[in-house]
Amino acid sequence: MSRSTPRARNAAATRQAILDSAITAFTRHGYDGVGLREIAAEAGVTAILVNRYFGSKEALFAEVVDVSFAQPTMVPEDPADLAARTARALVTRTAPEADHLGPFELMLRSAANPRAAEIMRAGIQNHVGARFTGALRGARAGQRAELGLALLAGTWLMRRIIGTPALREADPEQLTAQLTGILAAVVEPPAGTVPAND
Amino acid sequence: MSRSTPRARNAAATRQAILDSAITAFTRHGYDGVGLREIAAEAGVTAILVNRYFGSKEALFAEVVDVSFAQPTMVPEDPADLAARTARALVTRTAPEADHLGPFELMLRSAANPRAAEIMRAGIQNHVGARFTGALRGARAGQRAELGLALLAGTWLMRRIIGTPALREADPEQLTAQLTGILAAVVEPPAGTVPAND
DNA sequence: CCGCTATGTCTACAACTGTATACTACTCTG
DNA sequence: CAGAGTAGTATACAGTTGTAGACATAGCGG
């Protein structure tokens, strides 16, 4: 799947090919579930070249996390209808027939490794969490955003990775409605707070 | 840490020691994060003996899951005050200073491996999920229970494994209150439903 | 057209994995 | 007290892992 045309010598393109392969592989199998040889082969390259470009497996993973977490996720930056739109996106992407990769899948599949977890914590702070927090109004926006991420990650885990039956077979419309309600409880500014910024 | 008294030949005790060691190790490092030699050493035994008693690493893991998921968790079986009591237990056990192991830690650290995930799916259906579902009244109890587990697992992930700052440093009382509200939105019977059983 | 440097590969290594076969030795039964 | 079967170990193997050093070659500057 890798050597169609024996790609001309081009450092930038090769580096990008390795990075793309790594994103897919890490997202699909997690940090500990992939070997460098597997990543390299998919990019049409030798394993050691990966380290030449990225330094180490860990550094490669850090770059993968940075790229993946920087992509626009299912959390809209626009606060309007945030709960409803987020819930709909989540249900769609975790549907059994979908094969949507992305930051949540990457995070859940790599969380077991402490070094990977630390790298992802930084990535969340810099990207996903920051965006989510920015979309919230009211007190304790950071905490509420992280709780929102927790709900999204947990649902992703149960519905798609563990594959729990009731969530797998749930009616999408109904599940979206229910998740919208729950998300609203997470995301809406706490009552009795001045609705100012901060 | 393993050979204090060179334990007398006792199949049952040895088997139990291996199982205990495996529960701790799998919970702490996940399915792929531990080797049989490590588990065996902690039990004061040789690696191959683990396979003699349990058949394979996978079979050992299945037994670990069965035992761990059968233990009483933070979800009270009594429906009264379910949300509040569950939230309090969750916040306590995911506190940074606590080092509480348990089914959620085991699940999150082993979810990356598809075989492990399948084993855990069965464990949830048989134990945790069934208990949680049994504590709920109203329509779609199964789905609501799984969403509750998703919220618990997600919070555990963010607060304890990833170690997201706002959740780590949150005031326990306030976080408990907020989680109680969210959990209530998950757990309470949907409005407009006959409050009969199922 | 030559040569140099960036780009890439070959071979290798030391550690680790789960598991199999062959062996030893304890302890209980008779 | 003798033998047998259970409990446990030693050795090993084939595979994989991340990484290292020495070597090859493509393609551009002169």
mmCIF file of N, CA and C in Angstrom, chain A residues 28-30 32-33 104 107-114 116-118 120-121 124-125 140 142-144 146-147 149-151 153-158 161-168 170-171 174-175 178-179 181-182 185-188, chain B residues 28-30 32-33 104 107-114 116-118 120-121 124-125 140 142-144 146-147 149-151 153-158 161-168 170-171 174-175 178-179 181-182 185-188:
data_model
loop_
_atom_site.group_PDB
_atom_site.id
_atom_site.type_symbol
_atom_site.label_atom_id
_atom_site.label_comp_id
_atom_site.label_asym_id
_atom_site.label_seq_id
_atom_site.Cartn_x
_atom_site.Cartn_y
_atom_site.Cartn_z
ATOM 1 N N ARG A 28 -5.483 4.447 15.537
ATOM 2 C CA ARG A 28 -6.169 3.169 15.426
ATOM 3 C C ARG A 28 -5.772 2.191 16.516
ATOM 4 N N HIS A 29 -4.496 2.187 16.891
ATOM 5 C CA HIS A 29 -4.019 1.141 17.793
ATOM 6 C C HIS A 29 -3.406 1.641 19.085
ATOM 7 N N GLY A 30 -3.261 2.949 19.227
ATOM 8 C CA GLY A 30 -2.696 3.478 20.449
ATOM 9 C C GLY A 30 -1.176 3.473 20.451
ATOM 10 N N ASP A 32 1.142 2.251 22.435
ATOM 11 C CA ASP A 32 1.842 0.994 22.656
ATOM 12 C C ASP A 32 1.450 -0.086 21.661
ATOM 13 N N GLY A 33 0.423 0.179 20.891
ATOM 14 C CA GLY A 33 -0.070 -0.848 19.981
ATOM 15 C C GLY A 33 0.558 -0.839 18.602
ATOM 16 N N PHE A 104 -10.236 12.001 19.974
ATOM 17 C CA PHE A 104 -10.776 11.199 21.077
ATOM 18 C C PHE A 104 -10.320 9.750 20.978
ATOM 19 N N MET A 107 -6.748 9.646 21.949
ATOM 20 C CA MET A 107 -6.557 9.795 23.389
ATOM 21 C C MET A 107 -6.912 8.512 24.133
ATOM 22 N N LEU A 108 -8.067 7.942 23.808
ATOM 23 C CA LEU A 108 -8.524 6.769 24.546
ATOM 24 C C LEU A 108 -7.613 5.577 24.310
ATOM 25 N N ARG A 109 -7.074 5.459 23.117
ATOM 26 C CA ARG A 109 -6.248 4.289 22.822
ATOM 27 C C ARG A 109 -4.822 4.427 23.318
ATOM 28 N N SER A 110 -4.434 5.619 23.718
ATOM 29 C CA SER A 110 -3.062 5.815 24.179
ATOM 30 C C SER A 110 -2.981 6.174 25.656
ATOM 31 N N ALA A 111 -4.126 6.257 26.300
ATOM 32 C CA ALA A 111 -4.152 6.760 27.675
ATOM 33 C C ALA A 111 -3.398 5.849 28.639
ATOM 34 N N ALA A 112 -3.259 4.583 28.311
ATOM 35 C CA ALA A 112 -2.648 3.648 29.254
ATOM 36 C C ALA A 112 -1.194 3.982 29.537
ATOM 37 N N ASN A 113 -0.522 4.545 28.569
ATOM 38 C CA ASN A 113 0.899 4.838 28.733
ATOM 39 C C ASN A 113 1.088 6.201 29.412
ATOM 40 N N PRO A 114 1.769 6.222 30.538
ATOM 41 C CA PRO A 114 1.909 7.465 31.299
ATOM 42 C C PRO A 114 2.617 8.578 30.526
ATOM 43 N N ALA A 116 2.645 8.946 27.287
ATOM 44 C CA ALA A 116 1.672 9.385 26.288
ATOM 45 C C ALA A 116 0.592 10.242 26.952
ATOM 46 N N ALA A 117 0.171 9.845 28.142
ATOM 47 C CA ALA A 117 -0.860 10.610 28.842
ATOM 48 C C ALA A 117 -0.380 12.023 29.132
ATOM 49 N N GLU A 118 0.854 12.127 29.560
ATOM 50 C CA GLU A 118 1.411 13.453 29.859
ATOM 51 C C GLU A 118 1.458 14.315 28.594
ATOM 52 N N MET A 120 -0.453 14.058 26.037
ATOM 53 C CA MET A 120 -1.817 14.409 25.643
ATOM 54 C C MET A 120 -2.405 15.458 26.571
ATOM 55 N N ARG A 121 -2.021 15.411 27.838
ATOM 56 C CA ARG A 121 -2.497 16.451 28.744
ATOM 57 C C ARG A 121 -2.062 17.820 28.231
ATOM 58 N N ILE A 124 -4.140 18.769 25.224
ATOM 59 C CA ILE A 124 -5.488 19.224 25.572
ATOM 60 C C ILE A 124 -5.449 20.660 26.048
ATOM 61 N N GLN A 125 -4.511 20.943 26.916
ATOM 62 C CA GLN A 125 -4.420 22.320 27.415
ATOM 63 C C GLN A 125 -4.207 23.311 26.282
ATOM 64 N N ARG A 140 -16.002 29.237 36.223
ATOM 65 C CA ARG A 140 -15.383 27.910 36.138
ATOM 66 C C ARG A 140 -15.473 27.312 34.738
ATOM 67 N N GLY A 142 -13.203 26.608 32.634
ATOM 68 C CA GLY A 142 -12.225 25.541 32.403
ATOM 69 C C GLY A 142 -12.698 24.213 32.945
ATOM 70 N N GLN A 143 -13.185 24.226 34.151
ATOM 71 C CA GLN A 143 -13.660 22.980 34.753
ATOM 72 C C GLN A 143 -14.859 22.411 33.998
ATOM 73 N N ARG A 144 -15.759 23.301 33.602
ATOM 74 C CA ARG A 144 -16.935 22.816 32.885
ATOM 75 C C ARG A 144 -16.536 22.275 31.521
ATOM 76 N N GLU A 146 -13.702 20.847 30.800
ATOM 77 C CA GLU A 146 -13.067 19.544 31.003
ATOM 78 C C GLU A 146 -14.103 18.477 31.340
ATOM 79 N N LEU A 147 -15.133 18.861 32.055
ATOM 80 C CA LEU A 147 -16.206 17.901 32.314
ATOM 81 C C LEU A 147 -16.918 17.542 31.012
ATOM 82 N N LEU A 149 -15.512 17.503 28.053
ATOM 83 C CA LEU A 149 -14.616 16.567 27.377
ATOM 84 C C LEU A 149 -14.721 15.181 27.999
ATOM 85 N N ALA A 150 -14.841 15.149 29.323
ATOM 86 C CA ALA A 150 -14.971 13.862 29.996
ATOM 87 C C ALA A 150 -16.213 13.122 29.509
ATOM 88 N N LEU A 151 -17.308 13.853 29.395
ATOM 89 C CA LEU A 151 -18.536 13.219 28.925
ATOM 90 C C LEU A 151 -18.376 12.719 27.486
ATOM 91 N N ALA A 153 -15.530 11.980 25.912
ATOM 92 C CA ALA A 153 -14.579 10.865 25.878
ATOM 93 C C ALA A 153 -15.219 9.596 26.429
ATOM 94 N N GLY A 154 -15.947 9.726 27.518
ATOM 95 C CA GLY A 154 -16.575 8.549 28.108
ATOM 96 C C GLY A 154 -17.595 7.917 27.176
ATOM 97 N N THR A 155 -18.378 8.752 26.539
ATOM 98 C CA THR A 155 -19.368 8.220 25.601
ATOM 99 C C THR A 155 -18.673 7.534 24.425
ATOM 100 N N TRP A 156 -17.639 8.196 23.918
ATOM 101 C CA TRP A 156 -16.864 7.588 22.829
ATOM 102 C C TRP A 156 -16.334 6.223 23.267
ATOM 103 N N LEU A 157 -15.794 6.170 24.460
ATOM 104 C CA LEU A 157 -15.231 4.919 24.974
ATOM 105 C C LEU A 157 -16.271 3.818 25.019
ATOM 106 N N MET A 158 -17.390 4.113 25.631
ATOM 107 C CA MET A 158 -18.403 3.083 25.824
ATOM 108 C C MET A 158 -19.027 2.654 24.505
ATOM 109 N N ILE A 161 -15.402 1.982 21.651
ATOM 110 C CA ILE A 161 -14.211 1.177 21.953
ATOM 111 C C ILE A 161 -14.601 -0.058 22.750
ATOM 112 N N ILE A 162 -15.319 0.140 23.837
ATOM 113 C CA ILE A 162 -15.817 -1.017 24.574
ATOM 114 C C ILE A 162 -16.974 -1.644 23.791
ATOM 115 N N GLY A 163 -17.861 -0.833 23.297
ATOM 116 C CA GLY A 163 -18.945 -1.362 22.475
ATOM 117 C C GLY A 163 -20.098 -1.915 23.281
ATOM 118 N N THR A 164 -20.472 -1.128 24.236
ATOM 119 C CA THR A 164 -21.547 -1.481 25.142
ATOM 120 C C THR A 164 -22.882 -1.510 24.373
ATOM 121 N N PRO A 165 -23.717 -2.523 24.606
ATOM 122 C CA PRO A 165 -24.827 -2.773 23.683
ATOM 123 C C PRO A 165 -25.881 -1.676 23.620
ATOM 124 N N ALA A 166 -26.344 -1.184 24.760
ATOM 125 C CA ALA A 166 -27.441 -0.219 24.716
ATOM 126 C C ALA A 166 -27.033 1.056 23.980
ATOM 127 N N LEU A 167 -25.774 1.456 24.152
ATOM 128 C CA LEU A 167 -25.331 2.668 23.462
ATOM 129 C C LEU A 167 -25.089 2.403 21.987
ATOM 130 N N ARG A 168 -24.618 1.204 21.680
ATOM 131 C CA ARG A 168 -24.383 0.863 20.268
ATOM 132 C C ARG A 168 -25.686 0.843 19.496
ATOM 133 N N ALA A 170 -28.543 2.227 20.306
ATOM 134 C CA ALA A 170 -29.488 3.296 20.597
ATOM 135 C C ALA A 170 -29.940 3.984 19.314
ATOM 136 N N ASP A 171 -31.158 4.472 19.353
ATOM 137 C CA ASP A 171 -31.649 5.280 18.233
ATOM 138 C C ASP A 171 -30.894 6.606 18.208
ATOM 139 N N GLN A 174 -32.809 9.807 19.357
ATOM 140 C CA GLN A 174 -33.127 9.828 20.788
ATOM 141 C C GLN A 174 -31.854 10.040 21.609
ATOM 142 N N LEU A 175 -30.793 9.349 21.225
ATOM 143 C CA LEU A 175 -29.532 9.485 21.961
ATOM 144 C C LEU A 175 -28.999 10.906 21.860
ATOM 145 N N GLN A 178 -30.936 13.039 24.258
ATOM 146 C CA GLN A 178 -30.555 12.842 25.654
ATOM 147 C C GLN A 178 -29.190 13.451 25.952
ATOM 148 N N LEU A 179 -28.253 13.245 25.040
ATOM 149 C CA LEU A 179 -26.917 13.806 25.250
ATOM 150 C C LEU A 179 -26.944 15.329 25.231
ATOM 151 N N GLY A 181 -29.302 17.154 26.412
ATOM 152 C CA GLY A 181 -29.714 17.553 27.754
ATOM 153 C C GLY A 181 -28.583 17.447 28.759
ATOM 154 N N ILE A 182 -27.856 16.347 28.694
ATOM 155 C CA ILE A 182 -26.767 16.163 29.651
ATOM 156 C C ILE A 182 -25.683 17.205 29.430
ATOM 157 N N ALA A 185 -26.407 20.465 30.843
ATOM 158 C CA ALA A 185 -26.183 20.536 32.287
ATOM 159 C C ALA A 185 -24.711 20.749 32.610
ATOM 160 N N VAL A 186 -23.842 20.330 31.722
ATOM 161 C CA VAL A 186 -22.418 20.521 31.959
ATOM 162 C C VAL A 186 -21.995 21.920 31.574
ATOM 163 N N VAL A 187 -22.517 22.355 30.452
ATOM 164 C CA VAL A 187 -21.941 23.477 29.744
ATOM 165 C C VAL A 187 -22.562 24.802 30.148
ATOM 166 N N GLU A 188 -23.827 24.760 30.507
ATOM 167 C CA GLU A 188 -24.485 26.017 30.806
ATOM 168 C C GLU A 188 -23.907 26.673 32.052
ATOM 169 N N ARG B 28 -2.956 -1.174 37.300
ATOM 170 C CA ARG B 28 -2.005 -0.072 37.331
ATOM 171 C C ARG B 28 -1.438 0.250 35.953
ATOM 172 N N HIS B 29 -1.204 -0.772 35.143
ATOM 173 C CA HIS B 29 -0.476 -0.537 33.887
ATOM 174 C C HIS B 29 -1.224 -0.965 32.640
ATOM 175 N N GLY B 30 -2.365 -1.575 32.793
ATOM 176 C CA GLY B 30 -3.128 -2.001 31.629
ATOM 177 C C GLY B 30 -2.652 -3.330 31.064
ATOM 178 N N ASP B 32 -1.646 -4.357 28.115
ATOM 179 C CA ASP B 32 -0.420 -4.402 27.325
ATOM 180 C C ASP B 32 0.786 -3.868 28.085
ATOM 181 N N GLY B 33 0.544 -3.269 29.231
ATOM 182 C CA GLY B 33 1.626 -2.629 29.958
ATOM 183 C C GLY B 33 2.334 -3.537 30.958
ATOM 184 N N PHE B 104 -12.682 0.997 37.063
ATOM 185 C CA PHE B 104 -12.569 2.068 36.080
ATOM 186 C C PHE B 104 -11.133 2.254 35.630
ATOM 187 N N MET B 107 -10.322 -0.602 33.396
ATOM 188 C CA MET B 107 -10.937 -0.464 32.075
ATOM 189 C C MET B 107 -10.195 0.558 31.223
ATOM 190 N N LEU B 108 -9.931 1.721 31.802
ATOM 191 C CA LEU B 108 -9.315 2.793 31.016
ATOM 192 C C LEU B 108 -7.902 2.433 30.584
ATOM 193 N N ARG B 109 -7.198 1.696 31.420
ATOM 194 C CA ARG B 109 -5.814 1.378 31.082
ATOM 195 C C ARG B 109 -5.693 0.191 30.138
ATOM 196 N N SER B 110 -6.774 -0.526 29.928
ATOM 197 C CA SER B 110 -6.694 -1.695 29.050
ATOM 198 C C SER B 110 -7.541 -1.542 27.800
ATOM 199 N N ALA B 111 -8.201 -0.403 27.665
ATOM 200 C CA ALA B 111 -9.163 -0.252 26.578
ATOM 201 C C ALA B 111 -8.515 -0.290 25.198
ATOM 202 N N ALA B 112 -7.237 0.037 25.127
ATOM 203 C CA ALA B 112 -6.588 0.113 23.816
ATOM 204 C C ALA B 112 -6.550 -1.229 23.108
ATOM 205 N N ASN B 113 -6.461 -2.296 23.858
ATOM 206 C CA ASN B 113 -6.358 -3.619 23.262
ATOM 207 C C ASN B 113 -7.745 -4.173 22.934
ATOM 208 N N PRO B 114 -7.995 -4.514 21.679
ATOM 209 C CA PRO B 114 -9.333 -4.948 21.265
ATOM 210 C C PRO B 114 -9.802 -6.215 21.969
ATOM 211 N N ALA B 116 -8.871 -7.207 24.948
ATOM 212 C CA ALA B 116 -9.194 -6.786 26.310
ATOM 213 C C ALA B 116 -10.517 -6.035 26.343
ATOM 214 N N ALA B 117 -10.737 -5.185 25.342
ATOM 215 C CA ALA B 117 -11.979 -4.420 25.300
ATOM 216 C C ALA B 117 -13.188 -5.360 25.215
ATOM 217 N N GLU B 118 -13.061 -6.382 24.404
ATOM 218 C CA GLU B 118 -14.163 -7.335 24.267
ATOM 219 C C GLU B 118 -14.430 -8.054 25.594
ATOM 220 N N MET B 120 -13.812 -6.919 28.519
ATOM 221 C CA MET B 120 -14.388 -5.971 29.468
ATOM 222 C C MET B 120 -15.834 -5.647 29.128
ATOM 223 N N ARG B 121 -16.152 -5.648 27.843
ATOM 224 C CA ARG B 121 -17.545 -5.429 27.471
ATOM 225 C C ARG B 121 -18.423 -6.495 28.119
ATOM 226 N N ILE B 124 -18.742 -5.813 31.822
ATOM 227 C CA ILE B 124 -19.680 -4.736 32.137
ATOM 228 C C ILE B 124 -21.109 -5.247 32.067
ATOM 229 N N GLN B 125 -21.402 -5.963 31.012
ATOM 230 C CA GLN B 125 -22.773 -6.488 30.881
ATOM 231 C C GLN B 125 -23.141 -7.363 32.066
ATOM 232 N N ARG B 140 -35.651 3.046 29.131
ATOM 233 C CA ARG B 140 -34.273 3.034 28.651
ATOM 234 C C ARG B 140 -33.255 3.013 29.783
ATOM 235 N N GLY B 142 -31.161 0.787 30.612
ATOM 236 C CA GLY B 142 -29.854 0.307 30.175
ATOM 237 C C GLY B 142 -29.025 1.405 29.546
ATOM 238 N N GLN B 143 -29.643 2.120 28.648
ATOM 239 C CA GLN B 143 -28.914 3.199 27.985
ATOM 240 C C GLN B 143 -28.506 4.289 28.969
ATOM 241 N N ARG B 144 -29.403 4.629 29.884
ATOM 242 C CA ARG B 144 -29.063 5.665 30.845
ATOM 243 C C ARG B 144 -27.951 5.194 31.776
ATOM 244 N N GLU B 146 -25.564 3.130 30.974
ATOM 245 C CA GLU B 146 -24.311 3.166 30.224
ATOM 246 C C GLU B 146 -23.817 4.594 30.044
ATOM 247 N N LEU B 147 -24.734 5.516 29.889
ATOM 248 C CA LEU B 147 -24.314 6.914 29.828
ATOM 249 C C LEU B 147 -23.733 7.356 31.164
ATOM 250 N N LEU B 149 -22.157 5.388 33.264
ATOM 251 C CA LEU B 149 -20.809 4.818 33.289
ATOM 252 C C LEU B 149 -19.867 5.636 32.422
ATOM 253 N N ALA B 150 -20.367 6.092 31.285
ATOM 254 C CA ALA B 150 -19.532 6.913 30.404
ATOM 255 C C ALA B 150 -19.081 8.175 31.118
ATOM 256 N N LEU B 151 -19.996 8.803 31.811
ATOM 257 C CA LEU B 151 -19.638 10.022 32.539
ATOM 258 C C LEU B 151 -18.614 9.725 33.627
ATOM 259 N N ALA B 153 -16.513 7.137 33.770
ATOM 260 C CA ALA B 153 -15.240 6.753 33.160
ATOM 261 C C ALA B 153 -14.529 7.965 32.582
ATOM 262 N N GLY B 154 -15.277 8.821 31.912
ATOM 263 C CA GLY B 154 -14.667 10.006 31.329
ATOM 264 C C GLY B 154 -14.065 10.916 32.386
ATOM 265 N N THR B 155 -14.785 11.105 33.467
ATOM 266 C CA THR B 155 -14.264 11.951 34.533
ATOM 267 C C THR B 155 -13.007 11.327 35.141
ATOM 268 N N TRP B 156 -13.075 10.029 35.376
ATOM 269 C CA TRP B 156 -11.902 9.325 35.892
ATOM 270 C C TRP B 156 -10.714 9.521 34.954
ATOM 271 N N LEU B 157 -10.966 9.379 33.684
ATOM 272 C CA LEU B 157 -9.898 9.531 32.693
ATOM 273 C C LEU B 157 -9.263 10.911 32.770
ATOM 274 N N MET B 158 -10.077 11.925 32.723
ATOM 275 C CA MET B 158 -9.556 13.284 32.673
ATOM 276 C C MET B 158 -8.880 13.674 33.977
ATOM 277 N N ILE B 161 -6.118 10.060 34.985
ATOM 278 C CA ILE B 161 -5.171 9.423 34.059
ATOM 279 C C ILE B 161 -4.505 10.469 33.185
ATOM 280 N N ILE B 162 -5.313 11.299 32.539
ATOM 281 C CA ILE B 162 -4.724 12.398 31.783
ATOM 282 C C ILE B 162 -4.233 13.477 32.752
ATOM 283 N N GLY B 163 -5.030 13.780 33.741
ATOM 284 C CA GLY B 163 -4.591 14.729 34.758
ATOM 285 C C GLY B 163 -4.754 16.165 34.335
ATOM 286 N N THR B 164 -5.907 16.424 33.818
ATOM 287 C CA THR B 164 -6.268 17.743 33.334
ATOM 288 C C THR B 164 -6.345 18.732 34.507
ATOM 289 N N PRO B 165 -5.799 19.932 34.360
ATOM 290 C CA PRO B 165 -5.564 20.776 35.541
ATOM 291 C C PRO B 165 -6.816 21.232 36.280
ATOM 292 N N ALA B 166 -7.823 21.726 35.552
ATOM 293 C CA ALA B 166 -8.989 22.276 36.241
ATOM 294 C C ALA B 166 -9.698 21.202 37.064
ATOM 295 N N LEU B 167 -9.728 19.983 36.548
ATOM 296 C CA LEU B 167 -10.391 18.916 37.295
ATOM 297 C C LEU B 167 -9.528 18.440 38.460
ATOM 298 N N ARG B 168 -8.228 18.443 38.256
ATOM 299 C CA ARG B 168 -7.334 18.020 39.337
ATOM 300 C C ARG B 168 -7.421 18.979 40.516
ATOM 301 N N ALA B 170 -9.793 21.125 41.211
ATOM 302 C CA ALA B 170 -11.128 21.594 41.577
ATOM 303 C C ALA B 170 -11.384 21.373 43.063
ATOM 304 N N ASP B 171 -12.200 22.244 43.610
ATOM 305 C CA ASP B 171 -12.626 22.059 44.993
ATOM 306 C C ASP B 171 -13.548 20.846 45.066
ATOM 307 N N GLN B 174 -17.372 21.478 45.575
ATOM 308 C CA GLN B 174 -18.009 22.110 44.418
ATOM 309 C C GLN B 174 -18.109 21.127 43.264
ATOM 310 N N LEU B 175 -17.045 20.383 43.032
ATOM 311 C CA LEU B 175 -17.064 19.410 41.939
ATOM 312 C C LEU B 175 -18.111 18.336 42.191
ATOM 313 N N GLN B 178 -21.485 19.767 41.321
ATOM 314 C CA GLN B 178 -21.718 19.866 39.883
ATOM 315 C C GLN B 178 -21.942 18.487 39.261
ATOM 316 N N LEU B 179 -21.129 17.532 39.657
ATOM 317 C CA LEU B 179 -21.295 16.183 39.117
ATOM 318 C C LEU B 179 -22.627 15.578 39.528
ATOM 319 N N GLY B 181 -25.377 17.184 39.830
ATOM 320 C CA GLY B 181 -26.356 17.725 38.891
ATOM 321 C C GLY B 181 -26.309 17.029 37.536
ATOM 322 N N ILE B 182 -25.119 16.836 37.036
ATOM 323 C CA ILE B 182 -24.981 16.191 35.730
ATOM 324 C C ILE B 182 -25.477 14.750 35.785
ATOM 325 N N ALA B 185 -29.081 14.411 35.625
ATOM 326 C CA ALA B 185 -29.616 14.558 34.273
ATOM 327 C C ALA B 185 -29.485 13.258 33.484
ATOM 328 N N VAL B 186 -28.517 12.454 33.841
ATOM 329 C CA VAL B 186 -28.344 11.179 33.145
ATOM 330 C C VAL B 186 -29.297 10.135 33.685
ATOM 331 N N VAL B 187 -29.408 10.132 34.988
ATOM 332 C CA VAL B 187 -29.939 8.987 35.694
ATOM 333 C C VAL B 187 -31.440 9.075 35.895
ATOM 334 N N GLU B 188 -31.937 10.291 36.032
ATOM 335 C CA GLU B 188 -33.346 10.431 36.349
ATOM 336 C C GLU B 188 -34.220 9.975 35.195
#
